[in-house]
PDB file of C-alpha atoms in Angstrom:
ATOM      1  CA  MET U 215      -5.806   6.865   9.680  1.00 95.00           C
ATOM      2  CA  ARG U 216      -2.178   6.961   8.222  1.00 97.00           C
ATOM      3  CA  GLU U 217      -0.532   7.106   5.259  1.00 96.00           C
ATOM      4  CA  LEU U 218       2.074   4.164   4.314  1.00 95.00           C
ATOM      5  CA  ARG U 219       2.584   4.855   0.772  1.00 94.00           C
ATOM      6  CA  ARG U 220       1.190   6.872  -2.282  1.00 94.00           C
ATOM      7  CA  THR U 221       1.776   5.226  -5.788  1.00 92.00           C
ATOM      8  CA  ASN U 222       0.532   4.540  -8.965  1.00 88.00           C
ATOM      9  CA  ASP U 223       1.832   1.355  -8.635  1.00 89.00           C
ATOM     10  CA  LEU U 224      -1.283  -1.207  -8.882  1.00 87.00           C
ATOM     11  CA  VAL U 225       0.821  -4.542  -8.475  1.00 90.00           C
ATOM     12  CA  PHE U 226       2.894  -2.811  -5.311  1.00 92.00           C
ATOM     13  CA  LEU U 227      -0.485  -1.816  -3.497  1.00 94.00           C
ATOM     14  CA  SER U 228      -2.419  -5.013  -4.195  1.00 94.00           C
ATOM     15  CA  PHE U 229       0.810  -7.221  -2.874  1.00 95.00           C
ATOM     16  CA  ALA U 230       0.875  -4.844   0.051  1.00 96.00           C
ATOM     17  CA  GLU U 231      -2.669  -4.682   0.722  1.00 97.00           C
ATOM     18  CA  ALA U 232      -2.509  -8.626   0.965  1.00 97.00           C
ATOM     19  CA  VAL U 233       0.566  -8.879   3.091  1.00 96.00           C
ATOM     20  CA  LEU U 234      -0.897  -6.468   5.659  1.00 98.00           C
ATOM     21  CA  ARG U 235      -4.373  -8.691   5.526  1.00 98.00           C
ATOM     22  CA  ASP U 236      -2.500 -11.850   6.130  1.00 97.00           C
ATOM     23  CA  ALA U 237      -0.706 -10.456   8.981  1.00 97.00           C
ATOM     24  CA  GLY U 238      -3.828  -9.366  10.538  1.00 97.00           C
ATOM     25  CA  LEU U 239      -3.890  -5.481   9.752  1.00 98.00           C
ATOM     26  CA  ASN U 240      -6.417  -3.473   7.937  1.00 97.00           C
ATOM     27  CA  PRO U 241      -5.496  -1.287   5.434  1.00 98.00           C
ATOM     28  CA  VAL U 242      -7.441   0.798   3.050  1.00 97.00           C
ATOM     29  CA  ILE U 243      -6.740   1.761  -0.218  1.00 94.00           C
ATOM     30  CA  LEU U 244      -7.790   5.742  -0.942  1.00 93.00           C
ATOM     31  CA  ASP U 245      -8.522   7.055  -4.219  1.00 88.00           C
ATOM     32  CA  ALA U 246      -9.152   4.375  -5.937  1.00 80.00           C
ATOM     33  CA  GLY U 247     -12.024   5.791  -7.653  1.00 77.00           C
ATOM     34  CA  MET U 248     -10.244   8.592  -8.695  1.00 73.00           C
ATOM     35  CA  ALA U 249      -9.096   6.753 -11.506  1.00 60.00           C
ATOM     36  CA  VAL U 250     -12.707   7.458 -13.205  1.00 62.00           C
ATOM     37  CA  MET U 251     -11.641  11.052 -13.099  1.00 62.00           C
ATOM     38  CA  ASP U 252      -8.330  10.563 -14.607  1.00 59.00           C
ATOM     39  CA  GLY U 253      -9.593   8.532 -17.682  1.00 60.00           C
ATOM     40  CA  SER U 254      -8.358   5.277 -15.755  1.00 60.00           C
ATOM     41  CA  ILE U 255      -4.976   6.210 -17.211  1.00 64.00           C
ATOM     42  CA  GLY U 256      -2.911   5.697 -13.848  1.00 64.00           C
ATOM     43  CA  ALA U 257      -2.371   9.343 -13.275  1.00 73.00           C
ATOM     44  CA  LEU U 258      -3.531   9.897 -10.151  1.00 82.00           C
ATOM     45  CA  PRO U 259      -2.001   8.329  -7.296  1.00 88.00           C
ATOM     46  CA  ARG U 260      -3.447   6.102  -4.492  1.00 91.00           C
ATOM     47  CA  ARG U 261      -2.979   6.061  -1.134  1.00 95.00           C
ATOM     48  CA  LEU U 262      -1.999   2.839   1.188  1.00 96.00           C
ATOM     49  CA  MET U 263      -3.656   3.872   4.976  1.00 97.00           C
ATOM     50  CA  VAL U 264      -3.723   1.874   7.917  1.00 98.00           C
ATOM     51  CA  PRO U 265      -5.348   2.690  11.169  1.00 98.00           C
ATOM     52  CA  GLU U 266      -2.534   4.921  13.761  1.00 97.00           C
ATOM     53  CA  THR U 267      -2.383   2.023  16.084  1.00 97.00           C
ATOM     54  CA  GLU U 268      -1.086  -0.160  13.514  1.00 97.00           C
ATOM     55  CA  TYR U 269       1.408   1.772  11.480  1.00 97.00           C
ATOM     56  CA  ASP U 270       4.107   1.149  13.383  1.00 97.00           C
ATOM     57  CA  ARG U 271       3.939  -2.686  12.670  1.00 97.00           C
ATOM     58  CA  ALA U 272       2.507  -1.679   8.595  1.00 98.00           C
ATOM     59  CA  ILE U 273       5.514   0.206   8.005  1.00 96.00           C
ATOM     60  CA  ALA U 274       7.718  -2.479   9.122  1.00 97.00           C
ATOM     61  CA  LEU U 275       6.012  -4.918   6.825  1.00 96.00           C
ATOM     62  CA  VAL U 276       5.873  -2.271   3.377  1.00 95.00           C
ATOM     63  CA  ALA U 277       9.864  -1.604   4.265  1.00 94.00           C
ATOM     64  CA  GLU U 278      10.332  -5.551   4.087  1.00 93.00           C
ATOM     65  CA  ILE U 279       8.262  -5.602   0.492  1.00 90.00           C
ATOM     66  CA  GLU U 280      10.425  -3.113  -0.760  1.00 87.00           C
ATOM     67  CA  ALA U 281      13.827  -4.603   0.352  1.00 90.00           C
ATOM     68  CA  ALA U 282      12.966  -8.614  -1.048  1.00 80.00           C
ATOM     69  CA  PRO U 283      14.291  -8.851  -4.512  1.00 75.00           C
ATOM     70  CA  PRO U 284      11.759  -9.919  -6.722  1.00 71.00           C
ATOM     71  CA  LYS U 285      11.748 -13.790  -7.569  1.00 72.00           C
ATOM     72  CA  GLY U 286      14.204 -15.068  -9.619  1.00 65.00           C
ATOM     73  CA  ASP U 287      16.567 -12.527  -8.933  1.00 54.00           C
ATOM     74  CA  GLU U 288      18.119 -14.212  -5.658  1.00 53.00           C
TER      75      GLU U 288
END
């Protein structure tokens, strides 16, 4: 597995995971259970991971997500 992003932004993680799955990739979010340890305040970042063989395609998709303007700002 290889890390794509490490972030506290749960909306981004959820959206990125959905986009990657829709593209046929197999993303995994690690450290989600750590919310119990930090009192559910979101202080500990979660890691978005993909298999090594899917990394190049996944990094390109995540870059597209990050570059796209939010809806309504076009």
